[in-house]
Coordinates of C-alpha atoms in Angstrom, one line a residue:
M239 CA 12.6 -12.7 12.6
D240 CA 9.5 -14.2 14.9
Q241 CA 8.6 -17.4 15.8
R242 CA 4.9 -16.3 17.9
K243 CA 2.1 -17.8 16.9
Y244 CA -0.4 -14.8 16.0
L245 CA 2.7 -14.2 12.9
Q246 CA 1.8 -16.7 11.3
Y247 CA -1.4 -15.4 10.2
S248 CA 0.1 -11.8 8.3
R249 CA 0.9 -13.2 4.6
L250 CA 0.7 -11.1 1.9
S251 CA -0.5 -11.8 -1.1
F252 CA 2.5 -12.4 -3.6
R253 CA 0.5 -13.3 -6.1
R254 CA -1.4 -9.6 -6.4
A255 CA 1.1 -7.5 -6.7
G256 CA 2.7 -9.6 -9.0
Q257 CA 6.4 -10.0 -7.3
E258 CA 8.1 -13.5 -8.4
G259 CA 11.4 -14.0 -7.5
P260 CA 11.5 -17.4 -4.2
L261 CA 10.3 -16.3 -0.6
T262 CA 12.7 -18.1 2.2
R263 CA 10.8 -17.8 5.8
L264 CA 13.5 -16.4 8.9
L265 CA 12.9 -18.4 11.8
P266 CA 15.2 -17.4 14.7
C267 CA 14.3 -20.1 17.6
T268 CA 15.9 -21.9 21.0
K269 CA 15.6 -25.6 20.6
E270 CA 12.1 -25.5 23.3
E271 CA 10.7 -22.9 20.8
L272 CA 10.9 -25.1 18.1
K273 CA 10.3 -28.2 19.7
S274 CA 6.4 -26.5 20.4
H275 CA 6.8 -24.8 17.2
T276 CA 3.9 -25.7 14.4
P277 CA 4.7 -24.3 11.4
I278 CA 2.4 -23.9 8.7
E279 CA 3.4 -25.9 5.4
I280 CA 3.5 -24.0 2.0
Q281 CA 3.8 -25.3 -1.1
G282 CA 7.2 -23.9 -2.7
V283 CA 8.3 -22.7 0.7
N284 CA 11.8 -22.2 2.3
T285 CA 12.3 -22.3 5.9
Y286 CA 15.3 -21.2 7.0
V287 CA 15.5 -22.1 11.1
A288 CA 18.4 -19.8 12.8
P289 CA 19.5 -19.6 16.5
S290 CA 17.8 -17.2 18.5
F291 CA 20.0 -13.7 18.8
A292 CA 17.7 -12.7 20.9
Q293 CA 19.7 -12.8 23.8
D294 CA 22.5 -10.6 24.2
S295 CA 25.1 -11.5 26.9
E296 CA 27.7 -9.0 26.5
H297 CA 25.0 -6.5 27.3
D298 CA 22.5 -8.6 29.4
D299 CA 20.9 -7.5 27.8
N300 CA 17.1 -10.0 25.6
Y301 CA 15.5 -7.6 23.3
P302 CA 13.3 -9.8 20.1
P303 CA 13.9 -8.0 17.3
Y304 CA 18.7 -8.6 17.3
N305 CA 16.7 -11.9 15.1
K306 CA 16.2 -9.7 11.5
P307 CA 20.1 -9.1 11.8
G308 CA 21.1 -11.9 12.8
A309 CA 19.3 -14.3 11.6
I310 CA 20.7 -12.3 8.5
T311 CA 24.1 -13.1 8.7
H312 CA 23.7 -16.3 9.7
W313 CA 21.5 -17.8 6.4
L314 CA 23.8 -15.5 4.4
R315 CA 26.4 -17.0 5.7
F316 CA 25.4 -20.2 6.1
A317 CA 22.3 -20.8 2.9
E318 CA 24.3 -18.1 0.3
P319 CA 21.6 -18.2 -1.8
E320 CA 22.4 -17.3 -5.7
E321 CA 19.9 -14.8 -6.1
L322 CA 22.1 -11.2 -7.0
Y323 CA 19.1 -9.1 -4.9
I324 CA 17.8 -9.6 -1.7
L325 CA 14.3 -8.5 -0.1
I326 CA 13.3 -7.8 3.0
M327 CA 10.1 -7.7 4.3
D328 CA 8.5 -7.1 7.8
S329 CA 5.2 -9.6 8.5
D330 CA 3.1 -6.6 8.6
I331 CA 3.0 -5.2 5.8
I332 CA 1.2 -5.6 2.4
M333 CA 3.2 -5.2 -1.3
R334 CA 0.7 -3.8 -4.0
R335 CA 3.3 -3.9 -7.2
P336 CA 6.6 -5.9 -7.5
Y337 CA 9.4 -4.0 -6.8
L338 CA 12.0 -4.6 -9.1
P339 CA 15.7 -3.5 -9.2
E340 CA 16.1 -1.2 -12.7
E341 CA 12.3 0.7 -12.3
L342 CA 14.3 1.2 -8.3
K343 CA 17.9 1.5 -10.0
V344 CA 19.1 -1.1 -7.4
R345 CA 22.7 -1.3 -7.7
P346 CA 26.2 -1.9 -6.0
G347 CA 26.4 1.1 -3.7
W348 CA 22.7 2.2 -3.7
A349 CA 20.2 0.2 -2.5
A350 CA 15.6 0.9 -2.0
A351 CA 13.7 1.8 0.9
P352 CA 10.8 3.7 2.1
Y353 CA 11.4 6.9 4.0
F354 CA 10.6 7.6 7.4
D355 CA 10.9 10.4 9.0
F356 CA 10.7 9.4 12.6
L357 CA 14.3 8.5 12.5
K358 CA 15.9 11.9 13.7
G359 CA 18.6 10.0 15.9
V360 CA 20.4 10.5 11.9
T361 CA 21.1 13.9 12.9
N362 CA 22.1 13.8 15.8
E363 CA 24.8 12.8 18.8
L364 CA 23.4 9.1 18.0
A365 CA 24.5 9.1 15.0
R366 CA 27.7 11.3 16.0
T367 CA 28.5 8.6 18.8
H368 CA 28.7 5.7 16.5
L369 CA 29.1 7.0 12.5
Q370 CA 33.0 8.6 13.4
G371 CA 34.2 9.0 10.5
V372 CA 31.3 9.1 7.5
E373 CA 31.4 12.1 5.9
P374 CA 27.4 13.8 6.2
R375 CA 24.9 13.7 3.5
T376 CA 25.4 16.7 0.8
D377 CA 21.3 15.2 -0.2
T378 CA 18.8 15.2 0.0
N379 CA 16.9 11.2 -1.4
L380 CA 16.4 9.7 2.3
G381 CA 16.8 12.4 5.0
P382 CA 17.9 16.1 5.0
K383 CA 21.7 17.8 5.0
G384 CA 23.8 17.0 6.8
R385 CA 22.8 13.6 8.2
L386 CA 25.3 10.7 8.7
A387 CA 22.7 8.4 7.0
D388 CA 19.6 8.0 5.5
M389 CA 16.3 7.8 7.1
A390 CA 15.1 4.1 5.2
G391 CA 12.8 1.4 7.0
A392 CA 11.7 -1.8 5.7
P393 CA 11.6 -3.3 3.2
Y394 CA 14.7 -3.1 1.7
L395 CA 15.3 -4.2 -1.7
I396 CA 20.1 -4.6 -0.9
T397 CA 22.3 -6.3 -4.2
K398 CA 23.4 -9.7 -2.0
E399 CA 26.6 -8.7 -1.9
D400 CA 25.2 -4.9 -0.2
L401 CA 24.1 -7.1 2.2
K402 CA 27.4 -9.2 3.4
M403 CA 28.5 -5.6 4.2
V404 CA 25.8 -4.7 6.0
A405 CA 24.4 -7.2 7.9
P406 CA 26.6 -7.8 10.7
M407 CA 27.8 -4.0 11.4
W408 CA 23.7 -3.9 11.3
S409 CA 24.0 -6.7 14.0
T410 CA 26.7 -4.5 16.1
F411 CA 24.5 -0.8 16.0
T412 CA 21.4 -2.3 16.9
R413 CA 23.0 -3.9 20.3
K414 CA 24.5 -0.2 20.2
A415 CA 22.0 2.1 19.4
W416 CA 19.8 2.7 22.3
N417 CA 20.9 5.6 24.2
L418 CA 19.7 9.3 22.7
T419 CA 17.6 8.4 19.1
G420 CA 16.1 12.2 19.8
D421 CA 12.2 10.3 18.1
M422 CA 9.6 9.7 19.7
H423 CA 10.4 6.7 20.8
A424 CA 12.8 6.6 23.8
M425 CA 11.2 9.6 26.0
E426 CA 14.2 9.0 28.1
A427 CA 18.0 8.2 27.5
G428 CA 18.5 4.3 28.0
Q429 CA 15.2 4.2 26.5
K430 CA 15.5 1.0 24.4
P431 CA 13.1 1.4 21.6
W432 CA 11.8 -1.0 19.4
I433 CA 12.3 1.1 16.7
A434 CA 17.0 0.5 17.9
E435 CA 17.1 -2.6 14.9
M436 CA 16.3 0.1 12.7
Y437 CA 19.2 2.6 13.8
G438 CA 21.3 -1.1 13.3
Y439 CA 20.5 -1.3 9.7
V440 CA 20.7 2.8 8.3
F441 CA 24.4 2.7 10.7
G442 CA 25.3 0.0 8.9
A443 CA 24.5 1.2 5.7
A444 CA 25.6 4.2 5.9
K445 CA 29.4 2.0 7.1
A446 CA 29.5 -0.2 4.1
N447 CA 28.6 3.3 2.3
V448 CA 25.4 2.1 0.5
W449 CA 22.4 4.9 0.4
H450 CA 19.2 4.8 -1.3
N451 CA 17.8 6.3 -4.1
P452 CA 15.4 9.4 -3.8
V453 CA 12.7 8.3 -2.3
D454 CA 8.9 7.6 -4.2
Y455 CA 7.0 10.0 -1.4
F456 CA 3.9 7.3 -1.7
Q457 CA 5.6 3.8 -2.0
W458 CA 4.7 2.9 1.5
I459 CA 1.7 4.7 3.9
Y460 CA 0.2 3.1 6.7
P461 CA -4.2 2.4 6.1
G462 CA -5.6 5.0 6.7
Y463 CA -3.7 7.9 5.3
F464 CA -4.3 9.9 2.3
T465 CA -2.4 9.0 -0.5
S466 CA -2.9 10.9 -4.0
E467 CA -1.1 7.5 -6.3
P468 CA -1.6 4.2 -5.1
P469 CA 1.4 3.2 -3.0
S470 CA 3.7 0.1 -3.2
V471 CA 3.1 -1.5 0.0
L472 CA 1.1 -0.6 3.1
H473 CA 2.3 -0.7 6.2
Y474 CA -0.9 -2.1 9.0
G475 CA 2.0 -2.4 11.9
L476 CA -0.5 0.3 14.3
L477 CA -4.2 1.0 15.6
F478 CA -5.8 2.9 12.0
E479 CA -9.7 2.6 11.3
V480 CA -12.7 3.6 8.0
K481 CA -13.3 6.7 9.4
G482 CA -17.0 7.4 9.5
H483 CA -17.9 3.0 8.6
G484 CA -17.6 2.3 13.1
F485 CA -14.9 -0.3 11.9
A486 CA -10.9 0.1 13.1
F487 CA -8.6 -3.1 13.4
D488 CA -5.1 -2.8 15.5
K489 CA -2.6 -6.1 15.5
A490 CA -2.2 -6.7 18.9
W491 CA -5.5 -7.4 19.8
F492 CA -5.2 -10.3 17.9
H493 CA -1.8 -11.1 19.3
D494 CA -3.1 -14.9 20.7
F495 CA -5.4 -15.8 17.0
D496 CA -4.7 -18.4 16.0
P497 CA -4.8 -18.3 12.0
Q498 CA -4.1 -22.3 11.5
Q499 CA -7.9 -23.4 13.6
C500 CA -10.5 -25.4 11.6
T501 CA -13.9 -24.6 11.9
P502 CA -16.5 -24.3 14.3
W503 CA -15.2 -20.1 15.3
D504 CA -17.4 -17.8 16.8
L505 CA -17.0 -15.0 14.9
S506 CA -19.4 -13.5 16.8
L507 CA -16.6 -11.8 18.5
D508 CA -15.3 -8.0 18.4
R509 CA -11.6 -10.1 18.4
P510 CA -12.0 -13.3 16.7
T511 CA -9.8 -15.7 18.4
A512 CA -9.4 -17.8 15.8
G513 CA -10.4 -19.0 12.2
L514 CA -11.3 -15.1 10.5
L515 CA -9.9 -11.5 10.9
P516 CA -13.8 -8.9 11.6
L517 CA -14.7 -7.5 8.2
P518 CA -14.2 -4.4 7.1
P519 CA -17.3 -2.6 5.1
S520 CA -17.9 -3.0 2.4
P521 CA -16.2 -0.6 -0.4
S522 CA -20.2 -0.4 -1.6
T523 CA -21.1 1.8 0.8
F524 CA -18.3 4.2 0.4
T525 CA -20.7 6.6 -1.5
E526 CA -19.9 10.0 -0.1
V527 CA -16.4 10.2 -2.3
T528 CA -14.6 9.6 -4.6
G529 CA -11.4 10.0 -6.5
P530 CA -8.2 10.0 -3.5
F531 CA -10.6 10.1 -0.4
L532 CA -12.3 7.0 -1.9
L533 CA -8.7 5.3 -2.3
K534 CA -7.8 6.3 0.7
L535 CA -11.0 4.5 1.7
L536 CA -9.9 1.3 -0.6
L537 CA -6.3 0.9 0.7
A538 CA -7.6 0.8 4.7
I539 CA -10.4 -1.9 4.5
E540 CA -7.8 -4.5 1.9
P541 CA -5.2 -5.2 4.6
L542 CA -7.8 -7.8 6.6
V543 CA -9.5 -8.7 2.8
V544 CA -6.8 -9.6 1.8
L545 CA -6.0 -11.7 4.8
N546 CA -8.6 -12.7 5.4
S547 CA -9.0 -13.9 1.9
A548 CA -5.2 -16.7 2.8
L549 CA -6.3 -17.6 5.7
C550 CA -9.8 -18.8 3.2
E551 CA -7.3 -20.0 1.8
H552 CA -5.5 -22.6 4.5
H553 CA -8.5 -23.6 5.4
L554 CA -10.1 -24.2 2.7
T555 CA -7.0 -25.9 1.6
H556 CA -6.1 -28.3 5.4
C557 CA -8.8 -28.2 7.2
P558 CA -12.3 -30.8 7.0
I559 CA -15.4 -28.8 4.6
S560 CA -18.4 -27.7 6.9
D561 CA -21.0 -25.2 6.2
Q562 CA -19.3 -22.3 7.6
L563 CA -15.9 -22.3 6.7
L564 CA -17.9 -22.3 3.3
T565 CA -20.2 -19.2 3.7
E566 CA -18.1 -17.2 6.1
C567 CA -15.6 -17.5 2.9
A568 CA -17.3 -16.9 0.3
K569 CA -17.9 -14.0 1.5
V570 CA -14.6 -13.2 2.3
A571 CA -14.3 -14.2 -1.6
K572 CA -17.7 -11.4 -2.4
L573 CA -15.6 -8.8 -0.5
E574 CA -12.3 -9.5 -2.4
Q575 CA -14.0 -9.0 -5.4
E576 CA -16.6 -5.9 -4.6
L577 CA -12.3 -4.5 -4.0
D578 CA -11.0 -5.3 -7.3
D579 CA -14.2 -4.1 -8.5
A580 CA -13.9 -0.2 -6.9
Y581 CA -9.9 -0.6 -8.0
D582 CA -11.5 -0.5 -11.7
D583 CA -13.3 1.5 -11.3
L584 CA -11.7 4.2 -9.4
E585 CA -8.6 3.7 -11.7
P586 CA -10.1 6.1 -14.8
I587 CA -10.7 8.9 -12.3
L588 CA -7.9 9.0 -10.7
R589 CA -5.8 9.3 -14.1
G590 CA -7.9 12.7 -14.4
T591 CA -8.0 13.8 -11.6
E592 CA -6.4 17.6 -10.8
C593 CA -2.8 17.9 -9.3
K594 CA -3.2 21.1 -6.9
D595 CA -2.0 22.3 -3.3
Q596 CA -4.5 21.4 -0.5
Y597 CA -3.6 25.1 1.0
P598 CA -2.9 28.6 -0.1
D599 CA 0.0 28.8 2.1
C600 CA 2.0 26.4 -0.2
P601 CA 4.0 28.3 -2.8
G602 CA 5.4 30.0 0.8
W603 CA 6.4 27.2 2.1
E604 CA 8.2 25.9 -0.9
K605 CA 10.0 28.7 0.1
T606 CA 10.6 27.9 2.9
N607 CA 11.6 23.9 2.3
Q608 CA 9.5 23.1 3.3
C609 CA 9.4 20.2 0.3
V610 CA 12.7 19.4 1.9
E611 CA 12.6 19.7 6.1
N612 CA 9.6 18.5 5.7
P613 CA 7.9 15.9 2.7
T614 CA 6.2 13.5 4.9
M615 CA 3.0 16.4 5.2
M616 CA 3.7 18.5 2.5
L617 CA 3.5 16.3 -0.4
G618 CA 0.0 14.4 0.9
A619 CA 1.3 11.2 2.3
T620 CA -0.1 11.6 5.9
D621 CA -3.7 11.2 6.8
L622 CA -4.3 14.9 6.8
G623 CA -5.2 15.2 3.1
P624 CA -2.9 16.3 -1.0
G625 CA -0.5 18.0 0.9
C626 CA 1.0 20.9 -1.6
R627 CA 2.6 18.5 -4.2
K628 CA 1.6 21.3 -6.7
S629 CA 4.1 23.3 -5.5
C630 CA 6.8 21.1 -4.6
K631 CA 6.8 20.0 -7.9
R632 CA 5.9 16.5 -7.8
C633 CA 2.8 15.9 -10.1
H634 CA 3.3 12.7 -12.0
A635 CA 2.2 11.8 -15.4
N636 CA -1.7 10.7 -13.9
D637 CA -2.0 8.4 -17.1
G638 CA 0.6 5.7 -15.0
I639 CA -2.4 5.3 -11.9
K640 CA -2.4 1.6 -11.9
T641 CA -4.6 1.1 -9.2
R642 CA -3.6 -2.3 -8.5
E643 CA -1.8 -5.7 -10.0
R644 CA -4.2 -7.6 -13.0
G645 CA -1.2 -10.5 -13.8
H646 CA -3.6 -13.0 -12.5
D647 CA -7.3 -11.6 -13.9
E648 CA -9.5 -14.5 -15.4
V649 CA -9.8 -13.1 -19.3
L650 CA -13.9 -12.2 -20.7
E651 CA -15.7 -12.7 -23.3
D652 CA -15.8 -9.6 -23.5
G653 CA -12.2 -9.1 -23.8
S654 CA -12.4 -7.4 -20.2
S655 CA -10.2 -8.9 -17.7
Q656 CA -12.3 -9.7 -14.4
S657 CA -9.9 -10.3 -10.9
R658 CA -10.2 -14.4 -10.0
S659 CA -8.6 -14.8 -6.0
P660 CA -7.4 -18.6 -5.6
V661 CA -10.3 -18.9 -2.6
Q662 CA -12.9 -18.3 -5.8
A663 CA -11.5 -21.9 -7.8
L664 CA -11.5 -23.4 -3.7
L665 CA -15.0 -22.4 -2.7
E666 CA -15.7 -23.3 -6.2
R667 CA -14.6 -27.3 -6.1
H668 CA -16.2 -27.2 -3.0
M669 CA -19.9 -25.9 -3.5
S670 CA -20.1 -27.2 -7.0
S671 CA -22.4 -30.1 -5.0
R672 CA -23.1 -28.2 -1.8
Q673 CA -27.3 -26.6 -1.5
S674 CA -26.4 -24.9 1.5
L675 CA -26.7 -21.1 2.4
A676 CA -22.3 -20.8 1.1
A677 CA -23.7 -21.5 -2.4
R678 CA -26.5 -20.0 -2.5
I679 CA -23.9 -16.9 -1.7
W680 CA -22.0 -17.3 -4.1
A681 CA -25.2 -17.5 -6.9
N682 CA -26.2 -14.7 -5.6
G683 CA -22.2 -12.5 -6.0
V684 CA -19.3 -13.3 -6.5
G685 CA -19.7 -16.3 -8.6
K686 CA -21.0 -15.1 -11.0
G687 CA -18.2 -12.8 -12.2
S688 CA -15.5 -16.8 -12.3
Q689 CA -18.9 -16.7 -14.9
G690 CA -17.4 -14.5 -17.4
K691 CA -20.3 -12.2 -16.4
R692 CA -19.2 -8.6 -15.7
R693 CA -21.3 -6.8 -13.6
E694 CA -21.7 -3.5 -14.2
P695 CA -19.2 -0.6 -13.2
R696 CA -20.5 0.7 -9.3
P697 CA -21.5 4.6 -10.6
L698 CA -19.7 7.0 -8.0
P699 CA -20.7 10.9 -6.8
R700 CA -18.9 12.6 -8.5
L701 CA -17.3 12.1 -11.8
K702 CA -20.2 9.7 -13.0
K703 CA -19.4 11.6 -16.3
D704 CA -16.3 10.5 -16.6
L705 CA -16.5 7.3 -15.7
E706 CA -19.1 6.3 -17.9
D707 CA -16.6 8.3 -20.7
A708 CA -13.9 5.6 -19.7
M709 CA -15.9 2.2 -20.1
E710 CA -17.1 3.5 -23.5
V711 CA -13.7 3.7 -24.7
K712 CA -13.1 0.2 -22.9
K713 CA -16.2 -1.3 -24.6
E714 CA -14.8 0.4 -28.1
A715 CA -10.7 -0.8 -27.8
S716 CA -12.4 -4.5 -27.9
I717 CA -11.5 -7.0 -30.1
G718 CA -14.3 -9.2 -30.1
N719 CA -15.5 -12.7 -29.0
V720 CA -11.8 -13.9 -27.2
R721 CA -12.6 -16.7 -24.9
L722 CA -9.3 -16.6 -23.3
K723 CA -9.8 -20.2 -20.5
L724 CA -7.3 -19.7 -17.9
R725 CA -5.9 -22.8 -15.8
R726 CA -3.8 -20.9 -13.4
K727 CA -3.6 -16.7 -13.4
R728 CA -0.3 -16.3 -14.6
T729 CA 2.7 -13.2 -13.9
S730 CA 4.1 -12.3 -16.8
T731 CA 7.9 -12.9 -17.3
S732 CA 9.3 -10.1 -16.9
G733 CA 13.3 -11.1 -17.7
Q734 CA 13.7 -8.7 -14.0
P735 CA 17.2 -10.0 -12.6
R736 CA 16.0 -13.0 -10.2
V737 CA 15.0 -11.2 -5.9
A738 CA 15.3 -13.3 -2.9
H739 CA 12.9 -11.8 -1.1
L740 CA 13.1 -12.7 3.1
K741 CA 9.9 -12.3 5.0
V742 CA 9.2 -13.1 8.7
H743 CA 7.1 -16.6 9.9
V744 CA 5.6 -18.1 6.4
Q745 CA 6.1 -17.9 3.0
G746 CA 4.8 -19.8 0.3
R747 CA 4.8 -19.5 -4.2
S748 CA 3.2 -21.4 -6.7
S749 CA 2.9 -21.7 -10.1
G750 CA 0.8 -23.3 -12.5
M751 CA 0.5 -23.4 -17.0
M752 CA -1.5 -21.2 -18.4
D753 CA -3.0 -22.2 -22.2
V754 CA -4.4 -19.3 -24.6
L755 CA -7.1 -21.1 -26.6
K756 CA -8.0 -20.5 -30.1
G757 CA -10.2 -17.0 -30.5
P758 CA -11.5 -15.6 -33.1
S759 CA -11.6 -16.4 -37.1
Q760 CA -9.0 -13.2 -38.9
E761 CA -11.7 -12.1 -40.6
Q762 CA -13.8 -11.4 -37.7
L763 CA -10.7 -8.9 -36.4
S764 CA -9.1 -5.4 -37.3
A765 CA -5.5 -5.4 -38.5
E766 CA -4.1 -4.8 -35.0
A767 CA -6.8 -7.1 -33.5
V768 CA -5.2 -10.1 -36.3
L769 CA -1.6 -9.1 -34.4
Q770 CA -3.2 -9.6 -31.0
A771 CA -5.1 -12.5 -30.5
S772 CA -2.3 -14.1 -32.9
L773 CA 0.3 -13.2 -29.8
Q774 CA -1.9 -15.0 -28.0
R775 CA -3.0 -17.9 -29.2
V776 CA 0.2 -19.3 -27.5
K777 CA 1.0 -21.2 -25.0
W778 CA 3.8 -20.7 -21.9
L779 CA 4.9 -21.9 -19.4
A780 CA 5.3 -19.0 -16.3
S781 CA 4.5 -19.3 -12.8
C782 CA 2.4 -17.3 -10.4
G783 CA 3.4 -14.2 -8.5
P784 CA 4.8 -15.8 -5.2
R785 CA 2.3 -15.9 -2.7
I786 CA 3.2 -15.4 0.9
F787 CA 0.6 -16.6 3.5

């Protein structure tokens, strides 16, 4: 809900997450700010311009986060969206899995949101001052018993009708909630912490009698934190590092970064000011660990991989083609392919990882109710390690673990699949007639994948036999020489209710046709494979997952 220039590059890839639904960018600003604003135009994006709500004349205060609830209230009133569910997102998150109302059990009176343990104000004088008449909670869904509001933060998935009740009170409480927060963001009374807007939401929801379903503590994490399971959301709002590999990133370092500038770029700077962000280390260098500890490193580099891929897609579409552009974006595409391949190799290992406690004291801590009172540490959702999942009885079925979404993968000749990003397709188009360094990078790297040649899995230092067994099973499951050529990647039409997505600043969506060509003859297939091939000989008209630029 901000028009600052640096936010334009921090889009997410809904295509990678497989999220469906229209996307709306809320742009609250003054008339003067709008005149000086140069937006990135993205096909399929709805931009709603709202007045600026940053200035509060009643309290003689200026606080940019007022724009968030203010713009949402304005949009609901005047745009009248038709969708039944609304997903509200901040600019600094990477979506990894789709948010589905049925899966998250969103319904009237019940929303879904990640758990934020620093919202201590829901249990202290702040809540008691502003939430008189609200009954203390007796559950531990999103906070301790006795709280007056849930400890919830974005992204929020909520019904439209509930949001209509919550949004006006969200604005009202945000203006009142900066005193006595009792959290680490306000060190003295009267200080206005940046998270006052978060209190505005949870207080407004409590007053509207809207609560949040039991939380999955691995749904949302910071890059670089440990997690036993792949999360749905990565939030790169704070400084994070790829420990042991000399790489760190903080979005605040790139406040003046220009995401629209075409080449030439000076990428020799530690903190480039335009073009592309610094490239993180390659997954091929993560040879010292495997299992959840390798997952931690892969998740730490994913934000920079996705952001640079989004930037390359913009530059390759809107900028004059130069050798520097092709060379640098070939590096980005190669890194994106390596990340997806590493996730594919890791998935069978995670499925075979034993759920266990990290500390010998875990059983004792569980008896003192620490699983409820200190869930972030106990359930392994910090950078410390796996915590006490076994003692807390939070061992999930490993056979359902997915390291990434594959709705837009290309299906290869052997029946397996491989990721192929829009950047790869754009590079192929531009490199076909060029003899450049970029073309050589392409020919020796990621380009092979797009030609249907699956590279051998990278050997891992531990559990190598598990990986080999998994690859053998995958090989035996192949149904033969099936070649499916996709003009566009697709997201399966799930039949889920449509969800409107609100995103800070720039967003986009694309759609296209998927053609499944004729497969092998029935004589070449087993009875089971015949059924599968019959289902594949269909032409689908499907929209690709929404995509944020």
